[in-house]
PDB file of C-alpha atoms in Angstrom:
ATOM      1  CA  MET V   6      23.656-139.345 -86.848  1.00 50.00           C
ATOM      2  CA  ASN V   7      26.562-137.165 -87.857  1.00 51.00           C
ATOM      3  CA  SER V   8      27.316-133.903 -86.138  1.00 55.00           C
ATOM      4  CA  GLU V   9      30.145-131.506 -85.587  1.00 57.00           C
ATOM      5  CA  GLY V  10      31.157-130.559 -82.058  1.00 51.00           C
ATOM      6  CA  ARG V  11      33.267-127.590 -81.098  1.00 46.00           C
ATOM      7  CA  ALA V  12      34.523-126.549 -77.673  1.00 40.00           C
ATOM      8  CA  THR V  13      35.225-122.925 -76.957  1.00 39.00           C
ATOM      9  CA  GLY V  14      37.983-122.092 -74.531  1.00 40.00           C
ATOM     10  CA  GLY V  15      40.035-119.202 -73.302  1.00 39.00           C
ATOM     11  CA  ALA V  16      37.559-117.396 -71.098  1.00 39.00           C
ATOM     12  CA  ALA V  17      39.139-118.716 -67.941  1.00 38.00           C
ATOM     13  CA  SER V  18      42.565-117.427 -68.953  1.00 37.00           C
ATOM     14  CA  VAL V  19      41.137-113.989 -69.660  1.00 37.00           C
ATOM     15  CA  THR V  20      39.514-113.875 -66.239  1.00 37.00           C
ATOM     16  CA  GLU V  21      42.602-115.165 -64.482  1.00 37.00           C
ATOM     17  CA  SER V  22      44.777-112.604 -66.239  1.00 36.00           C
ATOM     18  CA  ALA V  23      42.563-109.776 -65.090  1.00 37.00           C
ATOM     19  CA  ALA V  24      42.396-111.092 -61.546  1.00 37.00           C
ATOM     20  CA  GLY V  25      46.126-111.664 -61.383  1.00 37.00           C
ATOM     21  CA  THR V  26      47.004-108.108 -62.326  1.00 34.00           C
ATOM     22  CA  GLY V  27      44.338-106.498 -60.200  1.00 35.00           C
ATOM     23  CA  VAL V  28      42.998-104.761 -63.299  1.00 34.00           C
ATOM     24  CA  GLY V  29      39.274-105.206 -63.965  1.00 38.00           C
ATOM     25  CA  VAL V  30      37.828-105.644 -67.409  1.00 37.00           C
ATOM     26  CA  GLY V  31      35.027-103.185 -66.630  1.00 37.00           C
ATOM     27  CA  THR V  32      34.615-100.075 -68.754  1.00 37.00           C
ATOM     28  CA  THR V  33      35.872 -97.721 -66.044  1.00 35.00           C
ATOM     29  CA  ASP V  34      39.157 -99.604 -65.594  1.00 41.00           C
ATOM     30  CA  ILE V  35      39.855 -99.905 -69.302  1.00 36.00           C
ATOM     31  CA  ALA V  36      38.998 -96.286 -69.917  1.00 37.00           C
ATOM     32  CA  THR V  37      41.461 -94.925 -67.358  1.00 35.00           C
ATOM     33  CA  ALA V  38      44.427 -96.171 -69.378  1.00 36.00           C
ATOM     34  CA  ASN V  39      45.540 -93.833 -72.176  1.00 41.00           C
ATOM     35  CA  THR V  40      42.123 -92.315 -72.823  1.00 37.00           C
ATOM     36  CA  PRO V  41      42.282 -89.566 -75.477  1.00 39.00           C
ATOM     37  CA  SER V  42      40.981 -86.235 -74.220  1.00 39.00           C
ATOM     38  CA  SER V  43      38.506 -86.129 -77.106  1.00 41.00           C
ATOM     39  CA  ASP V  44      36.733 -89.114 -75.550  1.00 45.00           C
ATOM     40  CA  ALA V  45      36.287 -87.431 -72.163  1.00 39.00           C
ATOM     41  CA  SER V  46      32.650 -86.500 -72.711  1.00 43.00           C
ATOM     42  CA  ALA V  47      31.629 -89.992 -73.855  1.00 41.00           C
ATOM     43  CA  LEU V  48      33.547 -91.563 -70.975  1.00 36.00           C
ATOM     44  CA  SER V  49      31.791 -89.284 -68.489  1.00 38.00           C
ATOM     45  CA  GLU V  50      28.385 -90.336 -69.819  1.00 45.00           C
ATOM     46  CA  LEU V  51      29.349 -94.001 -69.649  1.00 40.00           C
ATOM     47  CA  ARG V  52      30.452 -93.721 -66.044  1.00 41.00           C
ATOM     48  CA  ALA V  53      27.268 -91.856 -65.163  1.00 42.00           C
ATOM     49  CA  ALA V  54      25.280 -94.831 -66.432  1.00 45.00           C
ATOM     50  CA  ALA V  55      26.982 -97.192 -63.976  1.00 47.00           C
ATOM     51  CA  PRO V  56      25.061 -98.538 -60.966  1.00 50.00           C
ATOM     52  CA  SER V  57      25.250 -96.074 -58.091  1.00 48.00           C
ATOM     53  CA  GLU V  58      25.083 -96.387 -54.334  1.00 57.00           C
ATOM     54  CA  GLY V  59      22.654 -94.661 -52.012  1.00 61.00           C
ATOM     55  CA  LYS V  60      19.620 -94.939 -54.289  1.00 74.00           C
ATOM     56  CA  THR V  61      16.153 -95.330 -52.847  1.00 92.00           C
ATOM     57  CA  ILE V  62      15.131 -97.857 -55.490  1.00 96.00           C
ATOM     58  CA  GLY V  63      17.553-100.003 -57.458  1.00 97.00           C
ATOM     59  CA  THR V  64      17.597-100.428 -61.223  1.00 98.00           C
ATOM     60  CA  LEU V  65      16.622-103.672 -62.919  1.00 98.00           C
ATOM     61  CA  TYR V  66      19.073-104.458 -65.716  1.00 98.00           C
ATOM     62  CA  GLY V  67      18.433-107.053 -68.391  1.00 98.00           C
ATOM     63  CA  VAL V  68      21.936-108.192 -69.298  1.00 98.00           C
ATOM     64  CA  GLY V  69      22.443-110.138 -72.503  1.00 97.00           C
ATOM     65  CA  VAL V  70      25.332-112.574 -72.028  1.00 97.00           C
ATOM     66  CA  GLY V  71      25.520-113.996 -75.522  1.00 97.00           C
ATOM     67  CA  PRO V  72      24.734-117.369 -77.089  1.00 97.00           C
ATOM     68  CA  GLY V  73      27.010-119.637 -75.045  1.00 96.00           C
ATOM     69  CA  ASP V  74      30.716-118.850 -75.266  1.00 97.00           C
ATOM     70  CA  PRO V  75      31.621-116.878 -72.098  1.00 95.00           C
ATOM     71  CA  GLU V  76      34.002-114.750 -74.170  1.00 96.00           C
ATOM     72  CA  LEU V  77      31.079-113.444 -76.193  1.00 97.00           C
ATOM     73  CA  ILE V  78      29.705-111.207 -73.457  1.00 96.00           C
ATOM     74  CA  THR V  79      30.316-107.511 -74.006  1.00 97.00           C
ATOM     75  CA  VAL V  80      32.589-105.364 -71.861  1.00 97.00           C
ATOM     76  CA  LYS V  81      29.526-103.488 -70.634  1.00 97.00           C
ATOM     77  CA  ALA V  82      27.717-106.692 -69.703  1.00 97.00           C
ATOM     78  CA  TYR V  83      30.804-107.779 -67.774  1.00 96.00           C
ATOM     79  CA  ARG V  84      30.910-104.461 -65.938  1.00 96.00           C
ATOM     80  CA  MET V  85      27.238-104.580 -64.995  1.00 96.00           C
ATOM     81  CA  ILE V  86      27.574-108.125 -63.668  1.00 96.00           C
ATOM     82  CA  ARG V  87      30.571-107.113 -61.569  1.00 94.00           C
ATOM     83  CA  GLU V  88      29.060-103.881 -60.250  1.00 95.00           C
ATOM     84  CA  CYS V  89      25.488-104.914 -59.470  1.00 97.00           C
ATOM     85  CA  PRO V  90      25.207-106.333 -55.925  1.00 97.00           C
ATOM     86  CA  VAL V  91      22.481-108.761 -57.007  1.00 97.00           C
ATOM     87  CA  VAL V  92      22.792-111.140 -59.958  1.00 97.00           C
ATOM     88  CA  ALA V  93      19.497-112.779 -60.916  1.00 96.00           C
ATOM     89  CA  TYR V  94      19.348-115.733 -63.262  1.00 93.00           C
ATOM     90  CA  PRO V  95      16.871-118.359 -64.487  1.00 89.00           C
ATOM     91  CA  LYS V  96      16.969-121.345 -62.147  1.00 85.00           C
ATOM     92  CA  LYS V  97      15.994-124.912 -62.913  1.00 74.00           C
ATOM     93  CA  ARG V  98      13.479-126.482 -60.554  1.00 66.00           C
ATOM     94  CA  LYS V  99      15.658-129.559 -60.026  1.00 62.00           C
ATOM     95  CA  GLY V 100      18.629-127.466 -58.958  1.00 59.00           C
ATOM     96  CA  GLY V 101      20.814-127.687 -62.067  1.00 63.00           C
ATOM     97  CA  LYS V 102      22.534-124.642 -63.490  1.00 68.00           C
ATOM     98  CA  SER V 103      20.672-122.701 -66.129  1.00 82.00           C
ATOM     99  CA  TYR V 104      22.334-121.936 -69.453  1.00 87.00           C
ATOM    100  CA  ALA V 105      22.727-118.240 -68.610  1.00 90.00           C
ATOM    101  CA  HIS V 106      24.207-119.117 -65.209  1.00 90.00           C
ATOM    102  CA  GLU V 107      26.805-121.360 -66.868  1.00 90.00           C
ATOM    103  CA  ILE V 108      27.829-118.548 -69.230  1.00 93.00           C
ATOM    104  CA  VAL V 109      28.531-116.019 -66.469  1.00 92.00           C
ATOM    105  CA  GLU V 110      29.872-118.223 -63.692  1.00 90.00           C
ATOM    106  CA  LEU V 111      33.471-117.499 -64.752  1.00 90.00           C
ATOM    107  CA  TYR V 112      32.896-113.837 -64.011  1.00 92.00           C
ATOM    108  CA  VAL V 113      30.897-114.027 -60.787  1.00 91.00           C
ATOM    109  CA  ASN V 114      32.146-114.884 -57.317  1.00 89.00           C
ATOM    110  CA  PRO V 115      28.999-116.097 -55.507  1.00 86.00           C
ATOM    111  CA  ASP V 116      30.610-115.218 -52.172  1.00 89.00           C
ATOM    112  CA  GLU V 117      30.682-111.549 -53.198  1.00 91.00           C
ATOM    113  CA  LYS V 118      27.203-111.400 -54.728  1.00 94.00           C
ATOM    114  CA  GLU V 119      23.630-111.979 -53.780  1.00 96.00           C
ATOM    115  CA  MET V 120      22.730-114.714 -56.259  1.00 94.00           C
ATOM    116  CA  LEU V 121      18.997-114.707 -56.965  1.00 94.00           C
ATOM    117  CA  GLY V 122      17.743-117.824 -58.715  1.00 92.00           C
ATOM    118  CA  LEU V 123      14.367-117.293 -60.383  1.00 91.00           C
ATOM    119  CA  ILE V 124      12.098-120.106 -61.542  1.00 86.00           C
ATOM    120  CA  PHE V 125      10.123-119.490 -64.722  1.00 83.00           C
ATOM    121  CA  PRO V 126       7.170-121.837 -65.213  1.00 77.00           C
ATOM    122  CA  MET V 127       7.062-123.899 -68.414  1.00 76.00           C
ATOM    123  CA  THR V 128       3.279-124.105 -68.670  1.00 77.00           C
ATOM    124  CA  LYS V 129       0.350-122.431 -70.380  1.00 79.00           C
ATOM    125  CA  ASP V 130      -1.944-122.659 -67.334  1.00 83.00           C
ATOM    126  CA  PRO V 131      -2.895-119.001 -66.711  1.00 85.00           C
ATOM    127  CA  ALA V 132      -3.386-119.474 -62.966  1.00 84.00           C
ATOM    128  CA  VAL V 133       0.051-121.064 -62.548  1.00 82.00           C
ATOM    129  CA  LEU V 134       1.671-118.444 -64.766  1.00 82.00           C
ATOM    130  CA  GLU V 135       0.164-115.563 -62.811  1.00 86.00           C
ATOM    131  CA  ARG V 136       1.177-117.044 -59.459  1.00 88.00           C
ATOM    132  CA  GLU V 137       4.741-117.986 -60.417  1.00 86.00           C
ATOM    133  CA  TRP V 138       5.475-114.805 -62.351  1.00 89.00           C
ATOM    134  CA  GLY V 139       4.184-112.801 -59.413  1.00 91.00           C
ATOM    135  CA  LYS V 140       6.667-114.594 -57.152  1.00 93.00           C
ATOM    136  CA  THR V 141       9.494-113.870 -59.590  1.00 94.00           C
ATOM    137  CA  VAL V 142       8.754-110.163 -59.777  1.00 96.00           C
ATOM    138  CA  GLU V 143       8.403-109.861 -56.014  1.00 96.00           C
ATOM    139  CA  ALA V 144      11.726-111.649 -55.469  1.00 97.00           C
ATOM    140  CA  CYS V 145      13.431-108.980 -57.600  1.00 97.00           C
ATOM    141  CA  TRP V 146      11.431-106.223 -55.903  1.00 98.00           C
ATOM    142  CA  GLU V 147      12.697-107.290 -52.472  1.00 97.00           C
ATOM    143  CA  ALA V 148      16.215-106.344 -53.558  1.00 97.00           C
ATOM    144  CA  LEU V 149      15.244-103.335 -55.650  1.00 98.00           C
ATOM    145  CA  LYS V 150      13.273-101.649 -52.862  1.00 97.00           C
ATOM    146  CA  GLN V 151      16.432-101.727 -50.736  1.00 96.00           C
ATOM    147  CA  GLY V 152      18.209 -99.651 -53.368  1.00 97.00           C
ATOM    148  CA  LYS V 153      20.113-102.623 -54.783  1.00 97.00           C
ATOM    149  CA  ASP V 154      20.672-102.825 -58.529  1.00 97.00           C
ATOM    150  CA  VAL V 155      19.726-106.207 -59.998  1.00 98.00           C
ATOM    151  CA  ALA V 156      21.435-107.656 -63.070  1.00 98.00           C
ATOM    152  CA  PHE V 157      19.169-110.272 -64.633  1.00 97.00           C
ATOM    153  CA  VAL V 158      21.364-112.333 -66.954  1.00 97.00           C
ATOM    154  CA  THR V 159      19.819-113.895 -70.005  1.00 96.00           C
ATOM    155  CA  GLU V 160      21.349-115.814 -72.879  1.00 95.00           C
ATOM    156  CA  GLY V 161      21.396-113.991 -76.194  1.00 96.00           C
ATOM    157  CA  ASP V 162      19.835-110.537 -76.168  1.00 98.00           C
ATOM    158  CA  PRO V 163      17.339-109.391 -73.505  1.00 97.00           C
ATOM    159  CA  ASN V 164      14.976-107.889 -76.084  1.00 97.00           C
ATOM    160  CA  LEU V 165      14.810-110.783 -78.554  1.00 97.00           C
ATOM    161  CA  TYR V 166      12.548-113.680 -77.496  1.00 95.00           C
ATOM    162  CA  SER V 167      13.876-113.370 -73.960  1.00 94.00           C
ATOM    163  CA  THR V 168      12.406-114.121 -70.533  1.00 92.00           C
ATOM    164  CA  PHE V 169      13.460-110.607 -69.560  1.00 96.00           C
ATOM    165  CA  ILE V 170      10.777-109.101 -71.823  1.00 96.00           C
ATOM    166  CA  HIS V 171       7.951-110.471 -69.710  1.00 94.00           C
ATOM    167  CA  LEU V 172       9.810-109.831 -66.454  1.00 95.00           C
ATOM    168  CA  ALA V 173      10.291-106.169 -67.354  1.00 97.00           C
ATOM    169  CA  ARG V 174       6.692-105.807 -68.557  1.00 96.00           C
ATOM    170  CA  LEU V 175       5.260-107.203 -65.331  1.00 96.00           C
ATOM    171  CA  MET V 176       7.666-105.175 -63.184  1.00 97.00           C
ATOM    172  CA  ARG V 177       6.484-101.984 -64.897  1.00 97.00           C
ATOM    173  CA  GLU V 178       2.900-103.019 -64.211  1.00 96.00           C
ATOM    174  CA  LEU V 179       3.350-103.912 -60.541  1.00 96.00           C
ATOM    175  CA  HIS V 180       6.158-101.526 -59.570  1.00 97.00           C
ATOM    176  CA  PRO V 181       6.232 -98.672 -62.107  1.00 97.00           C
ATOM    177  CA  GLU V 182       8.719 -96.723 -59.986  1.00 97.00           C
ATOM    178  CA  VAL V 183      11.516 -99.206 -60.773  1.00 98.00           C
ATOM    179  CA  PRO V 184      14.003 -97.958 -63.414  1.00 98.00           C
ATOM    180  CA  ILE V 185      14.565-100.623 -66.059  1.00 98.00           C
ATOM    181  CA  SER V 186      17.405-100.799 -68.564  1.00 98.00           C
ATOM    182  CA  SER V 187      18.812-103.425 -70.919  1.00 98.00           C
ATOM    183  CA  ILE V 188      22.309-104.290 -72.101  1.00 98.00           C
ATOM    184  CA  PRO V 189      22.336-105.748 -75.642  1.00 98.00           C
ATOM    185  CA  GLY V 190      23.899-109.144 -76.212  1.00 98.00           C
ATOM    186  CA  ILE V 191      24.976-111.302 -79.139  1.00 98.00           C
ATOM    187  CA  SER V 192      22.070-113.442 -80.310  1.00 97.00           C
ATOM    188  CA  SER V 193      22.232-117.166 -81.044  1.00 97.00           C
ATOM    189  CA  VAL V 194      21.051-116.194 -84.519  1.00 97.00           C
ATOM    190  CA  LEU V 195      24.363-114.442 -85.143  1.00 97.00           C
ATOM    191  CA  GLY V 196      26.263-117.224 -83.425  1.00 97.00           C
ATOM    192  CA  ALA V 197      24.693-119.728 -85.820  1.00 97.00           C
ATOM    193  CA  ALA V 198      25.768-117.700 -88.848  1.00 97.00           C
ATOM    194  CA  ALA V 199      29.345-117.791 -87.575  1.00 97.00           C
ATOM    195  CA  ALA V 200      29.212-121.510 -86.762  1.00 97.00           C
ATOM    196  CA  LEU V 201      27.869-122.309 -90.233  1.00 97.00           C
ATOM    197  CA  ASP V 202      30.237-119.843 -91.946  1.00 96.00           C
ATOM    198  CA  MET V 203      27.367-118.285 -93.869  1.00 95.00           C
ATOM    199  CA  HIS V 204      25.901-114.838 -94.357  1.00 95.00           C
ATOM    200  CA  LEU V 205      22.353-114.192 -93.204  1.00 96.00           C
ATOM    201  CA  ALA V 206      21.568-111.307 -95.534  1.00 95.00           C
ATOM    202  CA  ASP V 207      23.446-109.229 -98.100  1.00 95.00           C
ATOM    203  CA  GLY V 208      22.372-106.234-100.150  1.00 96.00           C
ATOM    204  CA  ASP V 209      18.589-106.326-100.576  1.00 95.00           C
ATOM    205  CA  GLU V 210      18.146-109.864 -99.267  1.00 96.00           C
ATOM    206  CA  GLN V 211      15.553-110.362 -96.555  1.00 96.00           C
ATOM    207  CA  VAL V 212      16.079-112.398 -93.400  1.00 97.00           C
ATOM    208  CA  GLY V 213      13.408-113.576 -90.986  1.00 97.00           C
ATOM    209  CA  ILE V 214      13.661-114.755 -87.371  1.00 98.00           C
ATOM    210  CA  ILE V 215      10.631-116.955 -86.813  1.00 97.00           C
ATOM    211  CA  PRO V 216       9.519-119.169 -83.898  1.00 97.00           C
ATOM    212  CA  ALA V 217       8.875-122.593 -85.413  1.00 98.00           C
ATOM    213  CA  THR V 218       5.305-123.775 -84.817  1.00 97.00           C
ATOM    214  CA  ALA V 219       2.992-126.564 -85.940  1.00 97.00           C
ATOM    215  CA  ASP V 220       1.183-124.118 -88.250  1.00 98.00           C
ATOM    216  CA  LYS V 221       2.536-125.566 -91.459  1.00 97.00           C
ATOM    217  CA  GLU V 222       1.026-122.927 -93.744  1.00 97.00           C
ATOM    218  CA  ALA V 223       2.486-120.089 -91.665  1.00 97.00           C
ATOM    219  CA  MET V 224       5.903-121.755 -91.825  1.00 98.00           C
ATOM    220  CA  ARG V 225       5.533-122.133 -95.610  1.00 98.00           C
ATOM    221  CA  GLN V 226       4.766-118.442 -96.010  1.00 97.00           C
ATOM    222  CA  ALA V 227       7.738-117.466 -93.858  1.00 97.00           C
ATOM    223  CA  ILE V 228      10.021-119.484 -96.123  1.00 97.00           C
ATOM    224  CA  GLU V 229       8.462-118.094 -99.285  1.00 97.00           C
ATOM    225  CA  HIS V 230       8.754-114.465 -98.169  1.00 97.00           C
ATOM    226  CA  HIS V 231      12.398-114.439 -97.032  1.00 97.00           C
ATOM    227  CA  ASP V 232      15.744-115.261 -98.582  1.00 97.00           C
ATOM    228  CA  THR V 233      17.074-116.657 -95.298  1.00 98.00           C
ATOM    229  CA  ILE V 234      14.993-117.807 -92.344  1.00 98.00           C
ATOM    230  CA  VAL V 235      16.159-118.649 -88.859  1.00 98.00           C
ATOM    231  CA  PHE V 236      13.625-120.855 -87.100  1.00 98.00           C
ATOM    232  CA  ILE V 237      14.091-120.755 -83.338  1.00 97.00           C
ATOM    233  CA  LYS V 238      12.485-123.247 -80.938  1.00 95.00           C
ATOM    234  CA  VAL V 239      12.577-125.777 -83.764  1.00 97.00           C
ATOM    235  CA  ALA V 240      13.083-128.918 -81.646  1.00 97.00           C
ATOM    236  CA  LYS V 241       9.403-129.523 -80.943  1.00 95.00           C
ATOM    237  CA  VAL V 242       8.382-129.443 -84.633  1.00 97.00           C
ATOM    238  CA  LEU V 243      11.543-130.691 -86.308  1.00 97.00           C
ATOM    239  CA  ASP V 244       9.988-133.472 -88.389  1.00 97.00           C
ATOM    240  CA  LEU V 245       7.171-131.199 -89.556  1.00 98.00           C
ATOM    241  CA  MET V 246       9.731-128.636 -90.736  1.00 98.00           C
ATOM    242  CA  LEU V 247      11.774-131.274 -92.552  1.00 98.00           C
ATOM    243  CA  GLU V 248       8.636-132.548 -94.282  1.00 97.00           C
ATOM    244  CA  LEU V 249       7.680-129.019 -95.348  1.00 98.00           C
ATOM    245  CA  LEU V 250      11.146-128.293 -96.714  1.00 98.00           C
ATOM    246  CA  ASP V 251      11.043-131.502 -98.786  1.00 97.00           C
ATOM    247  CA  GLU V 252       7.649-130.475-100.185  1.00 97.00           C
ATOM    248  CA  MET V 253       9.116-127.108-101.206  1.00 97.00           C
ATOM    249  CA  GLY V 254      12.208-128.644-102.795  1.00 96.00           C
ATOM    250  CA  LEU V 255      14.457-127.143-100.120  1.00 97.00           C
ATOM    251  CA  GLY V 256      15.377-130.280 -98.224  1.00 92.00           C
ATOM    252  CA  GLY V 257      19.095-129.704 -98.672  1.00 94.00           C
ATOM    253  CA  LYS V 258      18.977-126.006 -97.810  1.00 97.00           C
ATOM    254  CA  ALA V 259      18.538-126.297 -94.034  1.00 98.00           C
ATOM    255  CA  SER V 260      21.105-126.600 -91.259  1.00 98.00           C
ATOM    256  CA  VAL V 261      20.614-127.022 -87.504  1.00 98.00           C
ATOM    257  CA  VAL V 262      22.740-125.809 -84.609  1.00 98.00           C
ATOM    258  CA  THR V 263      22.306-126.691 -80.933  1.00 97.00           C
ATOM    259  CA  LYS V 264      23.723-124.601 -78.045  1.00 96.00           C
ATOM    260  CA  VAL V 265      25.716-122.541 -80.509  1.00 97.00           C
ATOM    261  CA  THR V 266      29.219-121.304 -79.520  1.00 97.00           C
ATOM    262  CA  SER V 267      29.092-123.196 -76.207  1.00 95.00           C
ATOM    263  CA  PRO V 268      31.280-126.202 -75.337  1.00 94.00           C
ATOM    264  CA  TYR V 269      28.184-128.321 -76.087  1.00 94.00           C
ATOM    265  CA  GLU V 270      27.661-126.943 -79.591  1.00 97.00           C
ATOM    266  CA  LEU V 271      26.531-129.417 -82.248  1.00 97.00           C
ATOM    267  CA  VAL V 272      26.157-128.598 -85.942  1.00 98.00           C
ATOM    268  CA  TRP V 273      24.260-130.474 -88.629  1.00 98.00           C
ATOM    269  CA  ARG V 274      24.883-128.848 -91.999  1.00 97.00           C
ATOM    270  CA  ASP V 275      22.225-131.038 -93.594  1.00 97.00           C
ATOM    271  CA  ALA V 276      19.173-131.014 -91.335  1.00 97.00           C
ATOM    272  CA  ARG V 277      17.774-134.110 -93.067  1.00 97.00           C
ATOM    273  CA  GLU V 278      20.188-136.190 -90.964  1.00 96.00           C
ATOM    274  CA  LEU V 279      18.004-135.401 -87.958  1.00 97.00           C
ATOM    275  CA  LYS V 280      14.734-136.892 -89.169  1.00 95.00           C
ATOM    276  CA  GLY V 281      13.088-138.745 -86.298  1.00 94.00           C
ATOM    277  CA  GLN V 282      15.640-137.483 -83.773  1.00 94.00           C
ATOM    278  CA  GLU V 283      15.090-135.457 -80.598  1.00 93.00           C
ATOM    279  CA  LEU V 284      16.911-132.158 -80.145  1.00 95.00           C
ATOM    280  CA  GLU V 285      17.857-129.958 -77.215  1.00 92.00           C
ATOM    281  CA  TYR V 286      15.469-127.067 -76.579  1.00 92.00           C
ATOM    282  CA  LEU V 287      18.196-124.541 -77.465  1.00 94.00           C
ATOM    283  CA  SER V 288      18.294-125.513 -81.127  1.00 97.00           C
ATOM    284  CA  LEU V 289      17.638-123.468 -84.221  1.00 98.00           C
ATOM    285  CA  MET V 290      17.349-124.117 -87.943  1.00 98.00           C
ATOM    286  CA  VAL V 291      18.731-121.899 -90.683  1.00 98.00           C
ATOM    287  CA  VAL V 292      17.142-122.173 -94.126  1.00 98.00           C
ATOM    288  CA  SER V 293      19.026-120.338 -96.859  1.00 96.00           C
ATOM    289  CA  LYS V 294      17.524-120.349-100.343  1.00 92.00           C
TER     290      LYS V 294
END
């Protein structure tokens, strides 16, 4: 099985440089240096949006930290992570670091933060889901009700197929008084386009972002109705997708990327090389007609 691997470096040097000079990378610090007077109003609004002390109830922030490369978090995401007293993250049951935790660990000193590991159940059992999700929301609420802002870090973007969507929905249901905000992040979809050196859509072309499922006819229609299709969560139905693409005469038009932009990134420009193989969960397929 042939693949391309690419390590991404440099984030540590950026962090060390900032720490060594005593200058933060947060928006407030950057903005204080040579800020044109015409930007004063926008700067004031940006500072007003920062987490504040003395609040009765903290704000829950969904912070997108990008697809894998720590340098692909935004300046605002960095600031929120640094300023929020509580950093929440998905936690693996067996104690290993989650993907989102790995992305942000360069920017977080656990001795200065309250690190809140949250377990998200990988099951469809409604009773288990209700119980475990309830625990997750209440764990965040314990900090929020003390006036502490909570930054929940999630890979990619918090509003695109993210765990944060359900967390925020349930928080609004159980504790509607909690302010909730999200910080956009770079999606793995965009990371894949960069890794493959390809455009997703140009002019009037149509692009679809589709969860890959075992519904073969639905997958066929998605391919037929778009010029480019990004199939996320493709690992569990990889062979079915390869079979469908062969049937449609598009066998050579699909590529697969795993853990895009991270040090563990793997790229298969011809997805047919993967027939019969097992992939990491964080894999996606790009079909470009």
